[in-house]
CSV table of C-alpha atoms in Angstrom, one decimal:
chain,number,residue,atom,x,y,z
A,1,MET,CA,-43.2,25.8,23.9
A,2,SER,CA,-42.0,23.7,26.9
A,3,SER,CA,-38.4,23.9,27.8
A,4,TRP,CA,-37.5,20.3,26.8
A,5,LYS,CA,-38.9,20.8,23.3
A,6,ARG,CA,-36.8,24.0,22.9
A,7,PHE,CA,-33.6,21.9,23.5
A,8,PHE,CA,-34.8,18.8,21.6
A,9,PRO,CA,-32.8,19.4,18.4
A,10,ALA,CA,-29.6,19.9,20.4
A,11,LEU,CA,-30.3,16.7,22.4
A,12,ILE,CA,-30.6,14.8,19.1
A,13,LEU,CA,-27.2,16.1,17.8
A,14,LEU,CA,-25.4,15.6,21.1
A,15,PRO,CA,-24.7,11.9,20.7
A,16,CYS,CA,-23.3,12.5,17.2
A,17,PHE,CA,-21.1,15.3,18.5
A,18,LEU,CA,-19.8,13.1,21.3
A,19,LEU,CA,-19.2,10.2,18.9
A,20,GLY,CA,-17.2,12.5,16.7
A,21,GLN,CA,-15.1,13.6,19.7
A,22,ASN,CA,-14.6,10.0,20.8
A,23,VAL,CA,-13.5,8.9,17.3
A,24,ALA,CA,-11.1,11.9,17.0
A,25,THR,CA,-9.6,10.9,20.3
A,26,LEU,CA,-9.3,7.3,19.3
A,27,HIS,CA,-7.6,8.2,16.0
A,28,ASP,CA,-5.2,10.5,17.8
A,29,GLU,CA,-4.3,8.0,20.4
A,30,ALA,CA,-4.0,5.0,18.0
A,31,PHE,CA,-0.8,4.0,16.3
A,32,VAL,CA,-1.6,4.7,12.7
A,33,MET,CA,0.6,3.0,10.0
A,34,ASP,CA,-0.2,2.6,6.3
A,35,GLY,CA,1.2,-0.4,4.5
A,36,HIS,CA,1.7,1.2,1.0
A,37,ILE,CA,2.1,4.9,0.2
A,38,HIS,CA,3.9,5.9,-3.0
A,39,VAL,CA,6.8,8.4,-2.4
A,40,MET,CA,9.7,9.8,-4.3
A,41,THR,CA,8.5,9.3,-7.9
A,42,ARG,CA,7.1,12.9,-8.1
A,43,GLN,CA,10.0,14.1,-6.0
A,44,LEU,CA,12.5,12.6,-8.5
A,45,LEU,CA,10.8,13.5,-11.7
A,46,GLN,CA,9.2,16.8,-10.8
A,47,GLY,CA,11.9,18.1,-8.4
A,48,LEU,CA,9.6,18.3,-5.4
A,49,ASP,CA,10.3,18.1,-1.6
A,50,ILE,CA,7.9,15.9,0.3
A,51,GLY,CA,8.2,18.3,3.2
A,52,ASP,CA,6.2,20.9,1.2
A,53,ARG,CA,2.4,21.0,0.8
A,54,TYR,CA,1.3,20.3,-2.7
A,55,PRO,CA,-1.9,21.6,-4.3
A,56,ASN,CA,-2.5,18.2,-6.0
A,57,GLY,CA,-1.7,14.5,-5.6
A,58,ASP,CA,-2.4,12.5,-2.4
A,59,VAL,CA,0.7,12.7,-0.2
A,60,ASP,CA,3.1,15.2,1.4
A,61,LEU,CA,4.3,15.3,5.0
A,62,PRO,CA,2.1,18.3,6.1
A,63,ARG,CA,-1.0,16.4,5.0
A,64,ALA,CA,0.2,13.1,6.4
A,65,ARG,CA,0.5,14.8,9.8
A,66,GLU,CA,-3.0,16.2,9.5
A,67,GLY,CA,-4.2,12.6,8.8
A,68,GLY,CA,-2.6,11.4,12.0
A,69,LEU,CA,0.0,9.1,10.4
A,70,ASP,CA,2.6,7.8,12.8
A,71,ALA,CA,4.4,5.6,10.4
A,72,MET,CA,4.2,4.4,6.8
A,73,PHE,CA,5.7,1.9,4.4
A,74,PHE,CA,7.6,4.5,2.5
A,75,SER,CA,7.1,2.7,-0.8
A,76,ILE,CA,9.6,3.6,-3.5
A,77,TYR,CA,8.5,2.4,-7.0
A,78,THR,CA,10.2,1.4,-10.2
A,79,PRO,CA,7.5,0.9,-12.9
A,80,GLU,CA,7.8,-1.6,-15.8
A,81,ALA,CA,8.9,1.2,-18.2
A,82,TYR,CA,12.4,1.0,-16.9
A,83,TYR,CA,12.8,-2.8,-17.4
A,84,PRO,CA,13.4,-3.1,-21.2
A,85,GLY,CA,16.6,-1.0,-21.0
A,86,ARG,CA,17.6,-2.7,-17.8
A,87,PHE,CA,17.4,0.5,-15.8
A,88,GLU,CA,15.4,-1.0,-13.0
A,89,THR,CA,18.3,-1.3,-10.5
A,90,LYS,CA,19.7,2.1,-11.4
A,91,ASN,CA,16.3,3.7,-11.0
A,92,THR,CA,15.7,1.9,-7.7
A,93,LEU,CA,19.1,3.1,-6.4
A,94,ARG,CA,18.5,6.7,-7.3
A,95,VAL,CA,15.0,6.7,-5.8
A,96,LEU,CA,16.2,5.0,-2.6
A,97,SER,CA,19.0,7.6,-2.4
A,98,LEU,CA,16.5,10.4,-2.8
A,99,ALA,CA,14.3,8.9,-0.2
A,100,ARG,CA,17.1,8.9,2.3
A,101,ASP,CA,18.0,12.5,1.4
A,102,GLN,CA,14.5,13.8,1.8
A,103,ILE,CA,14.0,12.0,5.1
A,104,ASP,CA,17.2,13.7,6.3
A,105,GLN,CA,16.0,17.1,5.0
A,106,ASN,CA,12.8,16.8,6.9
A,107,ALA,CA,14.3,15.3,10.1
A,108,ASP,CA,12.1,17.4,12.3
A,109,VAL,CA,9.0,15.6,10.9
A,110,ILE,CA,10.1,12.1,9.8
A,111,GLU,CA,12.9,9.7,10.5
A,112,LEU,CA,14.1,6.4,8.9
A,113,ALA,CA,13.1,3.3,10.9
A,114,LEU,CA,14.8,-0.1,10.4
A,115,THR,CA,12.9,-2.0,13.1
A,116,ALA,CA,9.7,-1.9,15.1
A,117,SER,CA,11.6,-0.5,18.1
A,118,ASP,CA,12.9,2.3,15.9
A,119,ILE,CA,9.3,3.1,14.9
A,120,GLU,CA,8.3,3.3,18.6
A,121,ARG,CA,11.3,5.5,19.5
A,122,ILE,CA,10.6,7.9,16.6
A,123,ASN,CA,7.0,8.2,17.6
A,124,ARG,CA,7.9,9.0,21.2
A,125,ALA,CA,10.0,11.8,19.8
A,126,GLY,CA,6.8,13.2,18.1
A,127,LYS,CA,7.8,12.3,14.6
A,128,MET,CA,6.6,10.0,11.8
A,129,ALA,CA,8.6,6.9,11.0
A,130,ALA,CA,9.5,5.9,7.4
A,131,PHE,CA,9.9,2.1,6.8
A,132,ILE,CA,11.3,1.9,3.3
A,133,ASP,CA,9.5,-0.6,1.0
A,134,LEU,CA,10.3,-1.4,-2.7
A,135,GLU,CA,7.5,-1.9,-5.2
A,136,GLY,CA,8.9,-3.3,-8.5
A,137,GLY,CA,12.4,-2.8,-9.7
A,138,PHE,CA,14.1,-5.6,-7.8
A,139,ASP,CA,16.8,-6.7,-10.2
A,140,LEU,CA,15.2,-9.0,-12.7
A,141,ASP,CA,17.9,-11.6,-12.2
A,142,GLY,CA,17.3,-11.7,-8.5
A,143,ASP,CA,20.9,-10.9,-7.7
A,144,LEU,CA,21.4,-11.5,-4.0
A,145,ASN,CA,24.3,-9.0,-3.9
A,146,VAL,CA,21.9,-6.3,-5.2
A,147,LEU,CA,19.4,-7.3,-2.5
A,148,ARG,CA,22.2,-7.1,0.2
A,149,GLY,CA,23.1,-3.6,-1.2
A,150,PHE,CA,19.6,-2.4,-0.9
A,151,TYR,CA,19.4,-3.7,2.7
A,152,ALA,CA,22.6,-1.8,3.6
A,153,LEU,CA,21.0,1.4,2.3
A,154,GLY,CA,18.0,0.9,4.6
A,155,LEU,CA,15.5,-1.1,2.6
A,156,ARG,CA,13.5,-3.3,4.9
A,157,SER,CA,10.5,-4.5,2.8
A,158,VAL,CA,10.6,-5.8,-0.8
A,159,GLN,CA,7.8,-6.8,-3.2
A,160,LEU,CA,8.9,-10.2,-4.5
A,161,THR,CA,7.7,-9.7,-8.1
A,162,ALA,CA,8.7,-6.9,-10.3
A,163,HIS,CA,5.4,-5.1,-9.9
A,164,ASN,CA,3.1,-6.7,-12.5
A,165,TYR,CA,6.0,-8.2,-14.3
A,166,THR,CA,7.0,-11.9,-14.0
A,167,ASN,CA,10.7,-11.7,-13.3
A,168,ASN,CA,13.4,-14.4,-13.5
A,169,PHE,CA,12.4,-16.0,-10.2
A,170,ALA,CA,8.7,-15.3,-9.4
A,171,ASP,CA,5.5,-15.2,-11.3
A,172,SER,CA,3.3,-12.1,-11.2
A,173,CYS,CA,-0.5,-12.1,-10.9
A,174,CYS,CA,-0.9,-10.1,-14.1
A,175,ASP,CA,1.8,-11.5,-16.4
A,176,VAL,CA,2.5,-14.8,-18.1
A,177,ARG,CA,3.3,-17.8,-15.8
A,178,LYS,CA,6.9,-18.9,-16.3
A,179,TRP,CA,7.8,-20.8,-13.2
A,180,GLY,CA,4.6,-22.1,-11.7
A,181,GLY,CA,5.1,-19.7,-8.8
A,182,LEU,CA,8.7,-19.6,-7.5
A,183,ASN,CA,11.7,-21.3,-9.1
A,184,ASP,CA,14.7,-22.6,-7.2
A,185,HIS,CA,16.4,-19.2,-7.3
A,186,GLY,CA,13.2,-17.6,-6.0
A,187,ARG,CA,13.4,-19.8,-3.0
A,188,GLU,CA,17.0,-18.6,-2.5
A,189,VAL,CA,15.8,-15.0,-2.6
A,190,VAL,CA,13.1,-15.8,0.0
A,191,LYS,CA,15.8,-17.5,2.2
A,192,GLU,CA,18.1,-14.5,1.9
A,193,MET,CA,15.3,-12.1,2.8
A,194,ASN,CA,14.6,-14.2,5.9
A,195,ARG,CA,18.2,-14.2,6.8
A,196,LEU,CA,18.6,-10.4,6.5
A,197,GLY,CA,15.3,-9.6,8.2
A,198,ILE,CA,13.5,-8.1,5.2
A,199,VAL,CA,9.7,-8.1,5.1
A,200,ILE,CA,8.6,-10.2,2.1
A,201,ASN,CA,5.7,-8.5,0.2
A,202,ILE,CA,3.7,-10.8,-2.0
A,203,ALA,CA,1.3,-8.1,-3.4
A,204,HIS,CA,1.1,-8.4,-7.2
A,205,ALA,CA,2.2,-12.1,-7.0
A,206,SER,CA,0.4,-15.0,-8.6
A,207,GLU,CA,-1.6,-17.4,-6.5
A,208,GLU,CA,1.1,-20.0,-6.8
A,209,THR,CA,3.8,-17.5,-5.9
A,210,ILE,CA,1.9,-16.4,-2.8
A,211,LEU,CA,1.3,-20.0,-1.6
A,212,GLN,CA,4.8,-21.2,-2.3
A,213,THR,CA,6.4,-18.1,-0.6
A,214,VAL,CA,4.3,-18.6,2.5
A,215,GLU,CA,5.4,-22.2,2.6
A,216,SER,CA,9.1,-21.4,1.9
A,217,SER,CA,9.5,-18.4,4.3
A,218,THR,CA,10.4,-18.9,7.9
A,219,ASP,CA,8.9,-15.5,8.7
A,220,PRO,CA,5.4,-14.1,8.2
A,221,VAL,CA,4.8,-12.4,4.8
A,222,ILE,CA,2.6,-9.5,3.9
A,223,PHE,CA,0.2,-8.6,1.1
A,224,SER,CA,0.7,-4.9,1.4
A,225,HIS,CA,-2.2,-3.6,-0.7
A,226,GLY,CA,-5.1,-5.1,-2.7
A,227,GLY,CA,-8.6,-6.3,-2.5
A,228,PHE,CA,-10.4,-9.6,-2.1
A,229,ARG,CA,-11.6,-11.7,-5.0
A,230,HIS,CA,-14.8,-12.3,-3.1
A,231,PHE,CA,-15.8,-8.7,-4.1
A,232,VAL,CA,-13.8,-8.2,-7.4
A,233,ASP,CA,-12.7,-11.4,-9.1
A,234,ILE,CA,-9.4,-10.3,-10.7
A,235,PRO,CA,-5.9,-11.9,-10.3
A,236,ARG,CA,-4.6,-8.7,-8.6
A,237,CYS,CA,-7.0,-9.3,-5.7
A,238,ILE,CA,-6.2,-12.0,-3.1
A,239,SER,CA,-8.2,-15.2,-3.0
A,240,ASP,CA,-9.7,-16.6,0.2
A,241,LYS,CA,-7.3,-19.5,0.0
A,242,SER,CA,-4.2,-17.3,-0.2
A,243,ALA,CA,-5.5,-15.0,2.5
A,244,LYS,CA,-6.0,-17.9,4.9
A,245,ALA,CA,-2.4,-19.1,4.1
A,246,VAL,CA,-0.9,-15.7,4.8
A,247,ALA,CA,-2.8,-15.4,8.1
A,248,ALA,CA,-1.9,-18.9,9.2
A,249,LYS,CA,1.8,-18.0,8.9
A,250,GLY,CA,1.2,-14.9,11.0
A,251,GLY,CA,1.2,-12.5,8.1
A,252,VAL,CA,-0.9,-9.4,7.4
A,253,ILE,CA,-3.1,-8.4,4.4
A,254,GLY,CA,-3.4,-4.7,3.7
A,255,LEU,CA,-6.6,-3.3,2.1
A,256,GLN,CA,-6.0,-0.9,-0.8
A,257,TRP,CA,-8.5,2.0,-0.9
A,258,GLY,CA,-9.5,2.1,-4.5
A,259,SER,CA,-12.9,1.2,-6.2
A,260,THR,CA,-11.1,-0.9,-8.7
A,261,PHE,CA,-10.4,-3.7,-6.1
A,262,ASN,CA,-13.3,-3.1,-3.7
A,263,ASN,CA,-16.4,-2.0,-5.6
A,264,PRO,CA,-18.1,-4.5,-7.9
A,265,LYS,CA,-20.3,-1.9,-9.4
A,266,TYR,CA,-17.3,0.2,-10.4
A,267,HIS,CA,-15.4,-2.8,-11.7
A,268,ALA,CA,-18.3,-3.9,-13.9
A,269,TRP,CA,-18.8,-0.3,-15.2
A,270,ARG,CA,-15.1,0.1,-16.1
A,271,ASN,CA,-14.8,-3.3,-17.8
A,272,GLU,CA,-18.1,-3.5,-19.6
A,273,GLY,CA,-17.4,-5.1,-23.0
A,274,ARG,CA,-13.7,-5.7,-22.3
A,275,PRO,CA,-12.5,-9.3,-22.8
A,276,ARG,CA,-10.5,-10.7,-19.9
A,277,ARG,CA,-7.1,-11.9,-21.0
A,278,ARG,CA,-3.6,-12.2,-19.7
A,279,VAL,CA,-0.9,-10.7,-22.0
A,280,ASP,CA,2.9,-11.0,-21.6
A,281,ILE,CA,3.7,-7.6,-20.3
A,282,SER,CA,7.0,-7.7,-22.2
A,283,THR,CA,5.0,-7.4,-25.4
A,284,ARG,CA,3.4,-4.2,-24.1
A,285,LEU,CA,6.7,-2.6,-23.5
A,286,GLY,CA,8.0,-2.6,-27.1
A,287,SER,CA,7.8,1.1,-27.5
A,288,TRP,CA,10.1,1.6,-24.5
A,289,HIS,CA,13.0,-0.4,-26.0
A,290,GLY,CA,15.9,1.8,-27.0
A,291,LEU,CA,14.9,4.8,-25.0
A,292,THR,CA,17.4,6.6,-22.8
A,293,LEU,CA,16.8,7.0,-19.0
A,294,ALA,CA,16.0,10.6,-19.5
A,295,GLU,CA,13.5,9.8,-22.2
A,296,ILE,CA,11.8,7.3,-20.0
A,297,ASP,CA,11.7,9.8,-17.1
A,298,GLU,CA,10.0,12.3,-19.3
A,299,ARG,CA,7.3,9.8,-20.4
A,300,VAL,CA,6.7,8.5,-16.9
A,301,GLY,CA,6.5,11.9,-15.3
A,302,ARG,CA,4.0,13.4,-17.7
A,303,ASN,CA,0.8,12.9,-15.7
A,304,LEU,CA,2.0,12.6,-12.2
A,305,GLY,CA,-0.2,14.5,-9.8
A,306,SER,CA,-3.0,15.0,-12.4
A,307,PRO,CA,-6.6,15.0,-11.2
A,308,ARG,CA,-8.4,11.7,-11.2
A,309,ARG,CA,-11.1,11.1,-13.7
A,310,PRO,CA,-14.6,11.9,-12.3
A,311,ILE,CA,-16.6,8.8,-11.3
A,312,PRO,CA,-20.4,8.8,-11.9
A,313,ASP,CA,-22.4,8.7,-8.6
A,314,PRO,CA,-23.8,5.2,-9.1
A,315,TYR,CA,-20.2,3.8,-9.2
A,316,TRP,CA,-18.5,6.0,-6.7
A,317,MET,CA,-17.7,4.0,-3.6
A,318,HIS,CA,-18.3,5.4,-0.1
A,319,VAL,CA,-15.8,4.5,2.6
A,320,ASP,CA,-18.4,2.3,4.2
A,321,GLN,CA,-18.1,-0.1,1.2
A,322,LEU,CA,-14.4,-0.3,1.9
A,323,VAL,CA,-15.2,-1.2,5.5
A,324,ASN,CA,-17.5,-3.9,4.3
A,325,VAL,CA,-14.5,-5.5,2.6
A,326,ILE,CA,-12.5,-5.1,5.8
A,327,ASP,CA,-15.3,-6.7,7.7
A,328,TYR,CA,-15.4,-9.7,5.3
A,329,ALA,CA,-11.6,-10.1,5.6
A,330,VAL,CA,-11.7,-9.9,9.4
A,331,GLY,CA,-14.4,-12.6,9.4
A,332,LEU,CA,-12.3,-14.8,7.1
A,333,VAL,CA,-8.9,-14.6,8.7
A,334,GLY,CA,-9.3,-12.7,12.0
A,335,GLU,CA,-8.6,-9.2,13.3
A,336,ASP,CA,-4.9,-9.8,13.8
A,337,HIS,CA,-4.2,-10.2,10.1
A,338,ILE,CA,-5.9,-7.2,8.4
A,339,ALA,CA,-4.5,-3.7,8.0
A,340,LEU,CA,-4.6,-0.7,5.6
A,341,GLY,CA,-2.5,-0.2,2.5
A,342,SER,CA,-4.1,2.8,0.9
A,343,ASP,CA,-1.9,3.1,-2.3
A,344,PHE,CA,-2.0,6.9,-2.0
A,345,ASP,CA,-0.3,8.5,-5.0
A,346,GLY,CA,-0.5,5.1,-6.8
A,347,GLY,CA,-3.6,6.2,-8.7
A,348,PRO,CA,-6.5,4.3,-7.0
A,349,PRO,CA,-10.0,5.9,-7.4
A,350,LEU,CA,-10.5,6.8,-3.8
A,351,PRO,CA,-13.8,6.7,-1.8
A,352,ARG,CA,-16.0,9.8,-1.8
A,353,GLU,CA,-15.0,10.9,1.7
A,354,ILE,CA,-11.2,10.7,1.1
A,355,LYS,CA,-9.5,13.3,-1.1
A,356,ASP,CA,-6.0,12.7,0.1
A,357,ILE,CA,-4.0,11.4,3.1
A,358,SER,CA,-5.2,14.2,5.4
A,359,ASP,CA,-8.6,12.4,5.4
A,360,TYR,CA,-7.2,9.3,7.1
A,361,PRO,CA,-9.6,9.8,10.2
A,362,GLU,CA,-12.5,9.0,7.9
A,363,MET,CA,-11.4,5.3,8.0
A,364,THR,CA,-11.5,5.4,11.8
A,365,LYS,CA,-15.0,6.9,11.7
A,366,ALA,CA,-16.3,4.3,9.3
A,367,LEU,CA,-14.8,1.4,11.4
A,368,LYS,CA,-16.5,2.9,14.4
A,369,ARG,CA,-19.8,3.1,12.6
A,370,LYS,CA,-19.5,-0.5,11.8
A,371,GLY,CA,-19.5,-1.2,15.5
A,372,TYR,CA,-15.9,-2.2,15.8
A,373,THR,CA,-14.3,-2.0,19.3
A,374,ASP,CA,-11.4,0.4,19.9
A,375,SER,CA,-9.0,-2.5,20.3
A,376,ARG,CA,-9.9,-4.0,17.0
A,377,ILE,CA,-9.7,-0.6,15.2
A,378,LYS,CA,-6.2,0.0,16.7
A,379,LYS,CA,-5.0,-3.4,15.3
A,380,ILE,CA,-6.3,-2.5,11.8
A,381,LEU,CA,-5.0,1.0,11.9
A,382,GLY,CA,-1.4,-0.1,12.6
A,383,LEU,CA,-0.7,-2.5,15.4
A,384,ASN,CA,-0.9,-5.5,13.1
A,385,TRP,CA,1.8,-4.0,10.8
A,386,LEU,CA,4.0,-3.2,13.8
A,387,ARG,CA,3.8,-6.8,15.0
A,388,VAL,CA,4.9,-8.3,11.7
A,389,ILE,CA,7.7,-5.8,11.4
A,390,ARG,CA,8.9,-6.7,14.9
A,391,GLN,CA,8.8,-10.4,14.1
A,392,VAL,CA,10.8,-10.0,10.9
A,393,THR,CA,13.3,-7.3,11.8
A,394,GLU,CA,14.1,-8.1,15.5
A,395,GLN,CA,15.1,-11.7,15.2
């Protein structure tokens, strides 16, 4: 056998090896920030420390470091179950307090960031930055004093609607329409968030709420995590019209990583034979009325960290399908307005290649396979989030 034939298999594999090295270097050098990662629910209800490595779930600090995360929207969450008893503000305060405590307990790994400059300083010290974000739970009356109190405790990003619940000032995407978007008080909430320097998050908002918030806000707004209706036509995904409006104001749209929002085959399989209808969420919460806070905690905490249901092969999305959605979004609104909002530990059925946050480099690999330049990849991995945070918090 001639010598060149002897080494031919190695010559074939060499470009793949070098590409892998290049992608690893790119991911390591890039600023990586996720726009929506659930934290503190398991820590509160299961007595965990986010600094420990867990055998289940998606997120802990050791695995986040393995995934190359430099910063994250540290998203504290108050689900609808706490609303009937009017425990939403109390729950948000205790979860926010716990987040501050656990950040302090793990100060060698992570630090609270209030501005983009904080994030950069923390990264230079070799640590991850936590930018605290609220999903759901903002007081249903939209009390501006409550908002100011949250701000004083370090909250710097707030979802406008109460998760999927239409509250007393903004319509949700998934609940009944009460206000046709924002009411007058909703505009006052937007104005106060602008004044304080809080990032306005319009994920879970109705189309009218998104468009009116973009118009009312003097700052860019974000859609932290979701899909595009072009792929899965449900209210929870963003329309092309809304995406263009967010981008035109300088905002950023974060792509959630689940099949539910990004894989039409999965969506069709999961919803076969189910009628599409919008139901007042308050009617679904009847069984939660009259429960104590401890009883609600017990119910909410039952299945946290449980394994996901298996997905049959024909409906299980590869990470390349997620990149196809990103590519569509970039083509629609430009590379300066698209980022990542995984929704880790929020329950999305993840792509095959991603078991938890430690697999974050798989996204960089997939973007590289798509032919994206390093500069475009770096924007999507985190620089777009950093830009918006700087615009809002460093006025």
